[in-house]
Amino acid sequence: MRLTFLIIFILVFLISCNRKPAKTQPECLESKIKKEVISHAKDYAAKQLKAPTTSVDGFGIITLKDDLKRYRIDPSKIFTGQIDADENSDALVTLTSFYKQDPGMPEHLILINTNGKLVLDKVFELDLKIVKLKDRIITGELHTKPRTSPLYNCSHCIEIANYQYKDGDLVRLK
């Protein structure tokens, strides 16, 4: 009797451990938004290049390039949340650009949710590493030294800056 009970208990335990948890609605929605953002980013980059080729590395980073310029899209750098005044979830993605081998200015694409679809609203060239998007505030790391300075990548030469998207413009908050 004990042996039967023990075998049944172990079987139930093993079956419950092998079940995959059901995806929650917000995870599915965020995944859908990220796919849509990647599609917009690829379209934007392709329009900036002549006859681009596309590749994806093992980390999922997408590279579009031609003979002179290259764009990198990192899916982990896609931020979703509210950007404009409405209650819809918008998105922000950074494209890293390179001219030949030299790094270019990062391009930040603001995608606004309009009638249930993301629409590319504005592109900003700003030497800013986006860290977070929360409560309509875009937080990023801003270099205090110019790119030509040897101290450009100095960990002490970075300040945290907050921005807000207002009327089609990125406004720095104080």
CSV table of N, CA and C in Angstrom, one decimal:
chain,number,residue,atom,x,y,z
A,1,MET,N,0.8,-1.2,0.0
A,1,MET,CA,0.0,0.0,0.0
A,1,MET,C,0.9,1.3,0.0
A,2,ARG,N,1.9,1.3,0.9
A,2,ARG,CA,2.8,2.4,0.9
A,2,ARG,C,3.5,2.5,-0.4
A,3,LEU,N,4.0,1.4,-0.9
A,3,LEU,CA,4.7,1.5,-2.2
A,3,LEU,C,3.9,2.0,-3.3
A,4,THR,N,2.6,1.6,-3.4
A,4,THR,CA,1.7,2.1,-4.4
A,4,THR,C,1.5,3.6,-4.3
A,5,PHE,N,1.3,4.1,-3.0
A,5,PHE,CA,1.1,5.5,-2.8
A,5,PHE,C,2.4,6.3,-3.1
A,6,LEU,N,3.5,5.8,-2.8
A,6,LEU,CA,4.8,6.4,-3.1
A,6,LEU,C,5.0,6.5,-4.7
A,7,ILE,N,4.7,5.4,-5.4
A,7,ILE,CA,4.8,5.5,-6.9
A,7,ILE,C,3.9,6.5,-7.5
A,8,ILE,N,2.7,6.5,-7.0
A,8,ILE,CA,1.7,7.5,-7.5
A,8,ILE,C,2.1,8.9,-7.2
A,9,PHE,N,2.6,9.1,-6.0
A,9,PHE,CA,3.1,10.5,-5.6
A,9,PHE,C,4.3,10.9,-6.5
A,10,ILE,N,5.2,10.0,-6.8
A,10,ILE,CA,6.4,10.3,-7.6
A,10,ILE,C,5.9,10.6,-9.0
A,11,LEU,N,5.0,9.8,-9.6
A,11,LEU,CA,4.5,10.1,-10.9
A,11,LEU,C,3.8,11.4,-11.0
A,12,VAL,N,3.0,11.8,-10.1
A,12,VAL,CA,2.3,13.1,-10.1
A,12,VAL,C,3.3,14.2,-10.0
A,13,PHE,N,4.3,14.0,-9.2
A,13,PHE,CA,5.4,15.0,-9.0
A,13,PHE,C,6.2,15.2,-10.3
A,14,LEU,N,6.5,14.1,-11.0
A,14,LEU,CA,7.3,14.2,-12.2
A,14,LEU,C,6.5,14.8,-13.3
A,15,ILE,N,5.2,14.5,-13.4
A,15,ILE,CA,4.3,15.0,-14.4
A,15,ILE,C,4.2,16.5,-14.2
A,16,SER,N,4.0,17.0,-13.0
A,16,SER,CA,3.8,18.4,-12.7
A,16,SER,C,5.1,19.2,-13.0
A,17,CYS,N,6.3,18.6,-12.8
A,17,CYS,CA,7.5,19.3,-13.1
A,17,CYS,C,7.8,19.4,-14.6
A,18,ASN,N,7.3,18.6,-15.4
A,18,ASN,CA,7.5,18.6,-16.9
A,18,ASN,C,6.5,19.5,-17.6
A,19,ARG,N,5.5,20.0,-17.0
A,19,ARG,CA,4.5,20.8,-17.6
A,19,ARG,C,5.1,22.2,-17.8
A,20,LYS,N,4.9,22.8,-19.0
A,20,LYS,CA,5.4,24.1,-19.3
A,20,LYS,C,4.3,25.1,-18.8
A,21,PRO,N,4.8,26.2,-18.1
A,21,PRO,CA,3.8,27.2,-17.7
A,21,PRO,C,3.2,27.9,-18.9
A,22,ALA,N,1.9,28.2,-18.8
A,22,ALA,CA,1.2,28.9,-19.8
A,22,ALA,C,1.7,30.3,-19.9
A,23,LYS,N,1.9,30.8,-21.1
A,23,LYS,CA,2.3,32.2,-21.3
A,23,LYS,C,1.2,33.1,-20.9
A,24,THR,N,1.6,34.1,-20.1
A,24,THR,CA,0.6,35.1,-19.7
A,24,THR,C,0.4,36.1,-20.8
A,25,GLN,N,-0.7,36.8,-20.8
A,25,GLN,CA,-1.1,37.7,-21.8
A,25,GLN,C,-0.1,38.8,-22.0
A,26,PRO,N,0.4,39.5,-20.9
A,26,PRO,CA,1.4,40.5,-21.1
A,26,PRO,C,2.7,40.1,-21.8
A,27,GLU,N,3.2,38.8,-21.5
A,27,GLU,CA,4.4,38.3,-22.2
A,27,GLU,C,4.1,38.2,-23.7
A,28,CYS,N,3.0,37.7,-24.1
A,28,CYS,CA,2.6,37.5,-25.5
A,28,CYS,C,2.6,38.8,-26.2
A,29,LEU,N,1.9,39.8,-25.5
A,29,LEU,CA,1.8,41.1,-26.1
A,29,LEU,C,3.2,41.8,-26.2
A,30,GLU,N,4.0,41.7,-25.3
A,30,GLU,CA,5.4,42.3,-25.3
A,30,GLU,C,6.2,41.6,-26.5
A,31,SER,N,6.1,40.3,-26.6
A,31,SER,CA,6.8,39.6,-27.7
A,31,SER,C,6.3,40.1,-29.0
A,32,LYS,N,5.0,40.3,-29.2
A,32,LYS,CA,4.4,40.8,-30.4
A,32,LYS,C,4.9,42.2,-30.7
A,33,ILE,N,5.0,43.0,-29.7
A,33,ILE,CA,5.5,44.4,-29.9
A,33,ILE,C,6.9,44.4,-30.3
A,34,LYS,N,7.7,43.5,-29.7
A,34,LYS,CA,9.2,43.4,-30.0
A,34,LYS,C,9.4,43.0,-31.4
A,35,LYS,N,8.6,42.0,-31.9
A,35,LYS,CA,8.7,41.6,-33.3
A,35,LYS,C,8.3,42.8,-34.3
A,36,GLU,N,7.3,43.5,-33.9
A,36,GLU,CA,6.9,44.6,-34.7
A,36,GLU,C,8.0,45.7,-34.7
A,37,VAL,N,8.6,46.0,-33.6
A,37,VAL,CA,9.7,47.0,-33.4
A,37,VAL,C,10.9,46.5,-34.3
A,38,ILE,N,11.3,45.3,-34.2
A,38,ILE,CA,12.4,44.8,-35.0
A,38,ILE,C,12.1,44.9,-36.5
A,39,SER,N,10.9,44.7,-36.9
A,39,SER,CA,10.5,44.9,-38.3
A,39,SER,C,10.6,46.3,-38.8
A,40,HIS,N,10.2,47.3,-37.9
A,40,HIS,CA,10.3,48.7,-38.3
A,40,HIS,C,11.8,49.1,-38.3
A,41,ALA,N,12.6,48.6,-37.3
A,41,ALA,CA,14.0,48.9,-37.3
A,41,ALA,C,14.7,48.4,-38.5
A,42,LYS,N,14.4,47.2,-38.9
A,42,LYS,CA,15.0,46.6,-40.1
A,42,LYS,C,14.6,47.4,-41.4
A,43,ASP,N,13.4,47.8,-41.5
A,43,ASP,CA,12.9,48.6,-42.6
A,43,ASP,C,13.7,50.0,-42.6
A,44,TYR,N,13.8,50.6,-41.5
A,44,TYR,CA,14.5,51.9,-41.4
A,44,TYR,C,15.9,51.8,-41.8
A,45,ALA,N,16.6,50.8,-41.3
A,45,ALA,CA,18.0,50.6,-41.6
A,45,ALA,C,18.2,50.2,-43.1
A,46,ALA,N,17.3,49.4,-43.6
A,46,ALA,CA,17.4,49.0,-45.0
A,46,ALA,C,17.3,50.2,-46.0
A,47,LYS,N,16.4,51.2,-45.6
A,47,LYS,CA,16.2,52.4,-46.4
A,47,LYS,C,17.5,53.3,-46.4
A,48,GLN,N,18.3,53.2,-45.3
A,48,GLN,CA,19.5,54.0,-45.2
A,48,GLN,C,20.7,53.4,-46.0
A,49,LEU,N,20.5,52.2,-46.4
A,49,LEU,CA,21.6,51.4,-47.1
A,49,LEU,C,21.3,51.2,-48.5
A,50,LYS,N,22.4,50.9,-49.3
A,50,LYS,CA,22.2,50.5,-50.7
A,50,LYS,C,22.4,49.0,-50.8
A,51,ALA,N,21.4,48.2,-51.2
A,51,ALA,CA,21.5,46.8,-51.4
A,51,ALA,C,22.0,46.1,-50.1
A,52,PRO,N,21.3,46.2,-49.0
A,52,PRO,CA,21.9,45.7,-47.7
A,52,PRO,C,21.8,44.2,-47.7
A,53,THR,N,22.7,43.6,-46.9
A,53,THR,CA,22.6,42.2,-46.6
A,53,THR,C,22.3,42.1,-45.1
A,54,THR,N,21.6,41.1,-44.7
A,54,THR,CA,21.2,40.9,-43.3
A,54,THR,C,21.8,39.6,-42.7
A,55,SER,N,22.3,39.7,-41.5
A,55,SER,CA,22.7,38.5,-40.8
A,55,SER,C,22.3,38.6,-39.3
A,56,VAL,N,22.2,37.5,-38.7
A,56,VAL,CA,21.9,37.4,-37.3
A,56,VAL,C,22.9,36.5,-36.6
A,57,ASP,N,23.5,37.1,-35.5
A,57,ASP,CA,24.5,36.3,-34.8
A,57,ASP,C,23.9,35.4,-33.7
A,58,GLY,N,24.7,34.7,-33.0
A,58,GLY,CA,24.2,33.7,-32.0
A,58,GLY,C,23.4,34.3,-30.8
A,59,PHE,N,23.6,35.6,-30.6
A,59,PHE,CA,22.9,36.3,-29.5
A,59,PHE,C,21.7,37.0,-30.0
A,60,GLY,N,21.3,36.8,-31.3
A,60,GLY,CA,20.1,37.4,-31.8
A,60,GLY,C,20.3,38.8,-32.3
A,61,ILE,N,21.5,39.4,-32.3
A,61,ILE,CA,21.7,40.7,-32.8
A,61,ILE,C,21.7,40.7,-34.3
A,62,ILE,N,20.9,41.6,-34.9
A,62,ILE,CA,20.7,41.6,-36.3
A,62,ILE,C,21.6,42.7,-36.9
A,63,THR,N,22.3,42.4,-38.0
A,63,THR,CA,23.2,43.3,-38.6
A,63,THR,C,22.7,43.5,-40.1
A,64,LEU,N,22.5,44.7,-40.5
A,64,LEU,CA,22.3,45.1,-41.9
A,64,LEU,C,23.4,45.9,-42.3
A,65,LYS,N,24.0,45.6,-43.5
A,65,LYS,CA,25.2,46.3,-44.0
A,65,LYS,C,25.2,46.4,-45.5
A,66,ASP,N,25.9,47.4,-45.9
A,66,ASP,CA,26.3,47.5,-47.3
A,66,ASP,C,27.8,47.8,-47.4
A,67,ASP,N,28.3,48.3,-48.5
A,67,ASP,CA,29.8,48.5,-48.6
A,67,ASP,C,30.4,49.5,-47.7
A,68,LEU,N,29.5,50.5,-47.3
A,68,LEU,CA,30.1,51.6,-46.5
A,68,LEU,C,29.5,51.7,-45.0
A,69,LYS,N,28.3,51.3,-44.9
A,69,LYS,CA,27.7,51.5,-43.6
A,69,LYS,C,27.1,50.2,-43.0
A,70,ARG,N,27.0,50.1,-41.7
A,70,ARG,CA,26.4,49.0,-41.1
A,70,ARG,C,25.5,49.4,-39.9
A,71,TYR,N,24.4,48.7,-39.7
A,71,TYR,CA,23.5,49.0,-38.6
A,71,TYR,C,23.4,47.7,-37.8
A,72,ARG,N,23.4,47.8,-36.5
A,72,ARG,CA,23.2,46.7,-35.6
A,72,ARG,C,21.9,46.9,-34.7
A,73,ILE,N,21.0,45.9,-34.7
A,73,ILE,CA,19.8,46.0,-33.9
A,73,ILE,C,19.9,44.9,-32.8
A,74,ASP,N,19.9,45.3,-31.6
A,74,ASP,CA,20.0,44.4,-30.5
A,74,ASP,C,18.6,44.3,-29.8
A,75,PRO,N,17.9,43.1,-30.0
A,75,PRO,CA,16.6,42.9,-29.4
A,75,PRO,C,16.5,43.1,-27.9
A,76,SER,N,17.6,43.0,-27.2
A,76,SER,CA,17.6,43.2,-25.8
A,76,SER,C,17.6,44.7,-25.5
A,77,LYS,N,17.8,45.5,-26.4
A,77,LYS,CA,17.8,47.0,-26.2
A,77,LYS,C,16.5,47.6,-26.7
A,78,ILE,N,15.4,46.8,-26.8
A,78,ILE,CA,14.1,47.3,-27.1
A,78,ILE,C,13.4,47.6,-25.8
A,79,PHE,N,12.9,48.8,-25.7
A,79,PHE,CA,12.1,49.2,-24.5
A,79,PHE,C,10.7,49.5,-24.8
A,80,THR,N,9.8,48.9,-24.1
A,80,THR,CA,8.4,49.1,-24.3
A,80,THR,C,7.8,49.8,-23.1
A,81,GLY,N,6.8,50.6,-23.3
A,81,GLY,CA,6.1,51.3,-22.3
A,81,GLY,C,5.4,52.5,-22.8
A,82,GLN,N,4.9,53.4,-22.0
A,82,GLN,CA,4.2,54.6,-22.4
A,82,GLN,C,5.2,55.7,-22.7
A,83,ILE,N,5.2,56.2,-23.9
A,83,ILE,CA,6.1,57.3,-24.2
A,83,ILE,C,5.3,58.6,-24.4
A,84,ASP,N,4.2,58.5,-25.2
A,84,ASP,CA,3.4,59.7,-25.4
A,84,ASP,C,2.3,59.9,-24.4
A,85,ALA,N,1.4,60.8,-24.6
A,85,ALA,CA,0.4,61.1,-23.6
A,85,ALA,C,-0.7,60.1,-23.4
A,86,ASP,N,-0.9,59.2,-24.4
A,86,ASP,CA,-2.0,58.3,-24.3
A,86,ASP,C,-1.6,57.1,-23.4
A,87,GLU,N,-2.6,56.1,-23.2
A,87,GLU,CA,-2.3,55.0,-22.3
A,87,GLU,C,-1.8,53.7,-23.1
A,88,ASN,N,-1.6,53.9,-24.4
A,88,ASN,CA,-1.1,52.7,-25.2
A,88,ASN,C,0.4,52.5,-25.0
A,89,SER,N,0.8,51.2,-25.1
A,89,SER,CA,2.2,50.9,-25.0
A,89,SER,C,3.0,51.2,-26.3
A,90,ASP,N,4.0,52.0,-26.1
A,90,ASP,CA,4.8,52.4,-27.3
A,90,ASP,C,6.2,51.7,-27.2
A,91,ALA,N,7.1,52.1,-28.0
A,91,ALA,CA,8.4,51.4,-28.0
A,91,ALA,C,9.5,52.3,-28.4
A,92,LEU,N,10.7,51.9,-28.0
A,92,LEU,CA,11.9,52.7,-28.3
A,92,LEU,C,13.0,51.7,-28.6
A,93,VAL,N,13.7,51.8,-29.6
A,93,VAL,CA,14.8,50.9,-30.0
A,93,VAL,C,16.0,51.8,-30.5
A,94,THR,N,17.2,51.3,-30.1
A,94,THR,CA,18.4,52.0,-30.5
A,94,THR,C,19.1,51.2,-31.6
A,95,LEU,N,19.5,51.8,-32.7
A,95,LEU,CA,20.3,51.2,-33.7
A,95,LEU,C,21.7,51.8,-33.6
A,96,THR,N,22.7,50.9,-33.5
A,96,THR,CA,24.1,51.2,-33.5
A,96,THR,C,24.6,51.2,-34.9
A,97,SER,N,25.2,52.4,-35.3
A,97,SER,CA,25.6,52.5,-36.7
A,97,SER,C,27.2,52.5,-36.8
A,98,PHE,N,27.7,52.1,-37.9
A,98,PHE,CA,29.1,52.1,-38.1
A,98,PHE,C,29.3,52.6,-39.5
A,99,TYR,N,30.3,53.5,-39.7
A,99,TYR,CA,30.7,53.9,-41.1
A,99,TYR,C,32.0,53.3,-41.3
A,100,LYS,N,32.1,52.3,-42.2
A,100,LYS,CA,33.2,51.4,-42.4
A,100,LYS,C,33.5,50.7,-41.0
A,101,GLN,N,34.6,51.0,-40.4
A,101,GLN,CA,34.8,50.4,-39.1
A,101,GLN,C,34.6,51.4,-37.9
A,102,ASP,N,34.4,52.7,-38.2
A,102,ASP,CA,34.2,53.7,-37.2
A,102,ASP,C,32.8,53.7,-36.6
A,103,PRO,N,32.6,53.8,-35.3
A,103,PRO,CA,31.3,53.9,-34.8
A,103,PRO,C,30.6,55.2,-35.1
A,104,GLY,N,29.4,55.1,-35.5
A,104,GLY,CA,28.6,56.3,-35.7
A,104,GLY,C,27.8,56.7,-34.5
A,105,MET,N,27.0,57.7,-34.7
A,105,MET,CA,26.1,58.2,-33.6
A,105,MET,C,24.9,57.2,-33.5
A,106,PRO,N,24.6,56.8,-32.3
A,106,PRO,CA,23.4,55.9,-32.1
A,106,PRO,C,22.1,56.6,-32.6
A,107,GLU,N,21.3,55.9,-33.2
A,107,GLU,CA,20.0,56.4,-33.7
A,107,GLU,C,18.9,55.7,-32.9
A,108,HIS,N,18.1,56.5,-32.2
A,108,HIS,CA,17.0,56.0,-31.4
A,108,HIS,C,15.7,56.2,-32.1
A,109,LEU,N,15.0,55.1,-32.4
A,109,LEU,CA,13.7,55.2,-33.1
A,109,LEU,C,12.6,55.2,-32.0
A,110,ILE,N,11.7,56.2,-32.1
A,110,ILE,CA,10.5,56.3,-31.3
A,110,ILE,C,9.4,55.8,-32.1
A,111,LEU,N,8.7,54.7,-31.6
A,111,LEU,CA,7.6,54.1,-32.3
A,111,LEU,C,6.3,54.3,-31.4
A,112,ILE,N,5.4,55.0,-31.9
A,112,ILE,CA,4.2,55.4,-31.1
A,112,ILE,C,3.0,54.4,-31.6
A,113,ASN,N,2.3,54.0,-30.6
A,113,ASN,CA,1.1,53.1,-30.9
A,113,ASN,C,0.0,54.0,-31.4
A,114,THR,N,-0.4,53.8,-32.6
A,114,THR,CA,-1.5,54.5,-33.2
A,114,THR,C,-2.5,53.5,-33.8
A,115,ASN,N,-3.7,53.5,-33.3
A,115,ASN,CA,-4.8,52.6,-33.7
A,115,ASN,C,-4.3,51.1,-33.7
A,116,GLY,N,-3.6,50.8,-32.6
A,116,GLY,CA,-3.2,49.4,-32.4
A,116,GLY,C,-2.0,48.9,-33.1
A,117,LYS,N,-1.3,49.8,-33.9
A,117,LYS,CA,-0.1,49.5,-34.6
A,117,LYS,C,1.0,50.5,-34.2
A,118,LEU,N,2.2,50.0,-34.2
A,118,LEU,CA,3.3,50.9,-34.0
A,118,LEU,C,3.7,51.6,-35.2
A,119,VAL,N,3.9,52.9,-35.1
A,119,VAL,CA,4.3,53.8,-36.2
A,119,VAL,C,5.6,54.5,-35.9
A,120,LEU,N,6.5,54.5,-36.8
A,120,LEU,CA,7.8,55.2,-36.5
A,120,LEU,C,7.4,56.7,-36.5
A,121,ASP,N,7.6,57.3,-35.4
A,121,ASP,CA,7.3,58.7,-35.2
A,121,ASP,C,8.5,59.7,-35.3
A,122,LYS,N,9.6,59.3,-34.8
A,122,LYS,CA,10.7,60.2,-34.8
A,122,LYS,C,12.0,59.4,-34.6
A,123,VAL,N,13.1,59.9,-35.2
A,123,VAL,CA,14.4,59.3,-35.1
A,123,VAL,C,15.4,60.4,-34.5
A,124,PHE,N,16.0,60.0,-33.4
A,124,PHE,CA,17.0,60.9,-32.8
A,124,PHE,C,18.4,60.4,-32.9
A,125,GLU,N,19.3,61.2,-33.3
A,125,GLU,CA,20.7,60.9,-33.2
A,125,GLU,C,21.3,61.5,-32.0
A,126,LEU,N,21.6,60.7,-31.0
A,126,LEU,CA,22.0,61.2,-29.7
A,126,LEU,C,22.9,60.2,-29.1
A,127,ASP,N,24.1,60.6,-28.6
A,127,ASP,CA,25.1,59.8,-28.0
A,127,ASP,C,24.6,59.4,-26.6
A,128,LEU,N,23.6,58.6,-26.5
A,128,LEU,CA,22.9,58.2,-25.3
A,128,LEU,C,22.7,56.7,-25.3
A,129,LYS,N,23.0,56.1,-24.2
A,129,LYS,CA,22.8,54.6,-24.0
A,129,LYS,C,21.5,54.5,-23.1
A,130,ILE,N,20.4,54.1,-23.8
A,130,ILE,CA,19.1,54.0,-23.0
A,130,ILE,C,19.2,52.9,-22.0
A,131,VAL,N,18.8,53.2,-20.8
A,131,VAL,CA,18.9,52.3,-19.7
A,131,VAL,C,17.5,51.8,-19.3
A,132,LYS,N,16.5,52.7,-19.4
A,132,LYS,CA,15.2,52.4,-18.9
A,132,LYS,C,14.1,53.3,-19.5
A,133,LEU,N,12.9,52.8,-19.6
A,133,LEU,CA,11.7,53.5,-20.0
A,133,LEU,C,10.7,53.2,-19.0
A,134,LYS,N,10.3,54.2,-18.2
A,134,LYS,CA,9.3,54.0,-17.2
A,134,LYS,C,8.5,55.3,-16.9
A,135,ASP,N,7.2,55.2,-16.9
A,135,ASP,CA,6.3,56.3,-16.6
A,135,ASP,C,6.6,57.5,-17.5
A,136,ARG,N,6.8,57.2,-18.8
A,136,ARG,CA,7.0,58.3,-19.8
A,136,ARG,C,8.3,59.0,-19.7
A,137,ILE,N,9.2,58.4,-18.9
A,137,ILE,CA,10.6,59.0,-18.7
A,137,ILE,C,11.6,58.0,-19.3
A,138,ILE,N,12.4,58.5,-20.2
A,138,ILE,CA,13.5,57.8,-20.8
A,138,ILE,C,14.8,58.1,-20.1
A,139,THR,N,15.4,57.1,-19.5
A,139,THR,CA,16.6,57.3,-18.7
A,139,THR,C,17.7,56.7,-19.5
A,140,GLY,N,18.8,57.4,-19.5
A,140,GLY,CA,20.0,57.0,-20.3
A,140,GLY,C,21.3,57.5,-19.7
A,141,GLU,N,22.4,56.9,-20.2
A,141,GLU,CA,23.7,57.3,-19.8
A,141,GLU,C,24.3,58.2,-20.9
A,142,LEU,N,24.7,59.3,-20.5
A,142,LEU,CA,25.2,60.3,-21.4
A,142,LEU,C,26.7,60.6,-21.1
A,143,HIS,N,27.5,60.5,-22.2
A,143,HIS,CA,28.9,60.7,-22.0
A,143,HIS,C,29.2,62.2,-21.8
A,144,THR,N,30.1,62.5,-20.9
A,144,THR,CA,30.4,63.9,-20.6
A,144,THR,C,31.7,64.4,-21.4
A,145,LYS,N,32.4,63.4,-22.0
A,145,LYS,CA,33.5,63.7,-22.8
A,145,LYS,C,33.2,63.5,-24.3
A,146,PRO,N,33.8,64.2,-25.2
A,146,PRO,CA,33.5,64.0,-26.6
A,146,PRO,C,34.1,62.6,-27.1
A,147,ARG,N,33.6,62.1,-28.2
A,147,ARG,CA,34.1,60.8,-28.7
A,147,ARG,C,35.6,60.8,-29.1
A,148,THR,N,36.1,62.0,-29.4
A,148,THR,CA,37.5,62.1,-29.7
A,148,THR,C,38.4,62.1,-28.5
A,149,SER,N,37.9,62.2,-27.3
A,149,SER,CA,38.7,62.3,-26.1
A,149,SER,C,39.1,60.9,-25.7
A,150,PRO,N,40.3,60.7,-25.2
A,150,PRO,CA,40.7,59.4,-24.6
A,150,PRO,C,39.9,59.0,-23.4
A,151,LEU,N,39.2,59.9,-22.8
A,151,LEU,CA,38.4,59.6,-21.6
A,151,LEU,C,36.9,59.3,-22.0
A,152,TYR,N,36.7,59.2,-23.2
A,152,TYR,CA,35.3,59.0,-23.7
A,152,TYR,C,34.6,57.8,-23.0
A,153,ASN,N,35.3,56.7,-22.8
A,153,ASN,CA,34.7,55.5,-22.2
A,153,ASN,C,35.0,55.4,-20.7
A,154,CYS,N,35.5,56.5,-20.1
A,154,CYS,CA,35.7,56.5,-18.7
A,154,CYS,C,34.4,56.3,-17.9
A,155,SER,N,34.5,55.4,-16.9
A,155,SER,CA,33.3,55.1,-16.2
A,155,SER,C,32.8,56.2,-15.3
A,156,HIS,N,33.7,57.2,-15.0
A,156,HIS,CA,33.4,58.3,-14.2
A,156,HIS,C,33.0,59.5,-15.0
A,157,CYS,N,33.0,59.4,-16.3
A,157,CYS,CA,32.7,60.4,-17.3
A,157,CYS,C,31.3,60.2,-17.9
A,158,ILE,N,30.4,59.6,-17.1
A,158,ILE,CA,29.1,59.3,-17.6
A,158,ILE,C,28.1,59.9,-16.6
A,159,GLU,N,27.1,60.6,-17.1
A,159,GLU,CA,26.0,61.1,-16.2
A,159,GLU,C,24.7,60.4,-16.6
A,160,ILE,N,23.8,60.3,-15.7
A,160,ILE,CA,22.5,59.8,-15.9
A,160,ILE,C,21.6,61.0,-16.3
A,161,ALA,N,20.9,60.8,-17.4
A,161,ALA,CA,20.0,61.9,-17.9
A,161,ALA,C,18.6,61.3,-18.1
A,162,ASN,N,17.6,62.1,-17.8
A,162,ASN,CA,16.2,61.8,-18.0
A,162,ASN,C,15.7,62.6,-19.1
A,163,TYR,N,14.9,62.0,-20.0
A,163,TYR,CA,14.3,62.7,-21.1
A,163,TYR,C,12.8,62.3,-21.2
A,164,GLN,N,12.0,63.2,-21.8
A,164,GLN,CA,10.6,63.0,-22.0
A,164,GLN,C,10.3,63.4,-23.4
A,165,TYR,N,9.4,62.6,-24.0
A,165,TYR,CA,9.0,62.8,-25.4
A,165,TYR,C,7.8,63.7,-25.4
A,166,LYS,N,7.9,64.9,-25.9
A,166,LYS,CA,6.8,65.9,-25.9
A,166,LYS,C,6.7,66.5,-27.2
A,167,ASP,N,5.5,66.4,-27.8
A,167,ASP,CA,5.2,67.1,-29.1
A,167,ASP,C,6.2,66.8,-30.2
A,168,GLY,N,6.7,65.5,-30.2
A,168,GLY,CA,7.6,65.1,-31.3
A,168,GLY,C,9.0,65.5,-31.0
A,169,ASP,N,9.3,65.9,-29.8
A,169,ASP,CA,10.7,66.3,-29.4
A,169,ASP,C,11.1,65.6,-28.2
A,170,LEU,N,12.4,65.3,-28.1
A,170,LEU,CA,13.0,64.7,-26.9
A,170,LEU,C,13.5,65.8,-26.0
A,171,VAL,N,12.9,66.0,-24.9
A,171,VAL,CA,13.2,67.1,-24.0
A,171,VAL,C,13.9,66.5,-22.7
A,172,ARG,N,15.1,67.1,-22.4
A,172,ARG,CA,15.8,66.7,-21.3
A,172,ARG,C,15.2,67.3,-20.0
A,173,LEU,N,15.0,66.4,-19.0
A,173,LEU,CA,14.4,66.9,-17.7
A,173,LEU,C,15.5,67.3,-16.8
A,174,LYS,N,15.3,68.2,-16.0
A,174,LYS,CA,16.3,68.7,-15.0
A,174,LYS,C,16.0,68.1,-13.6
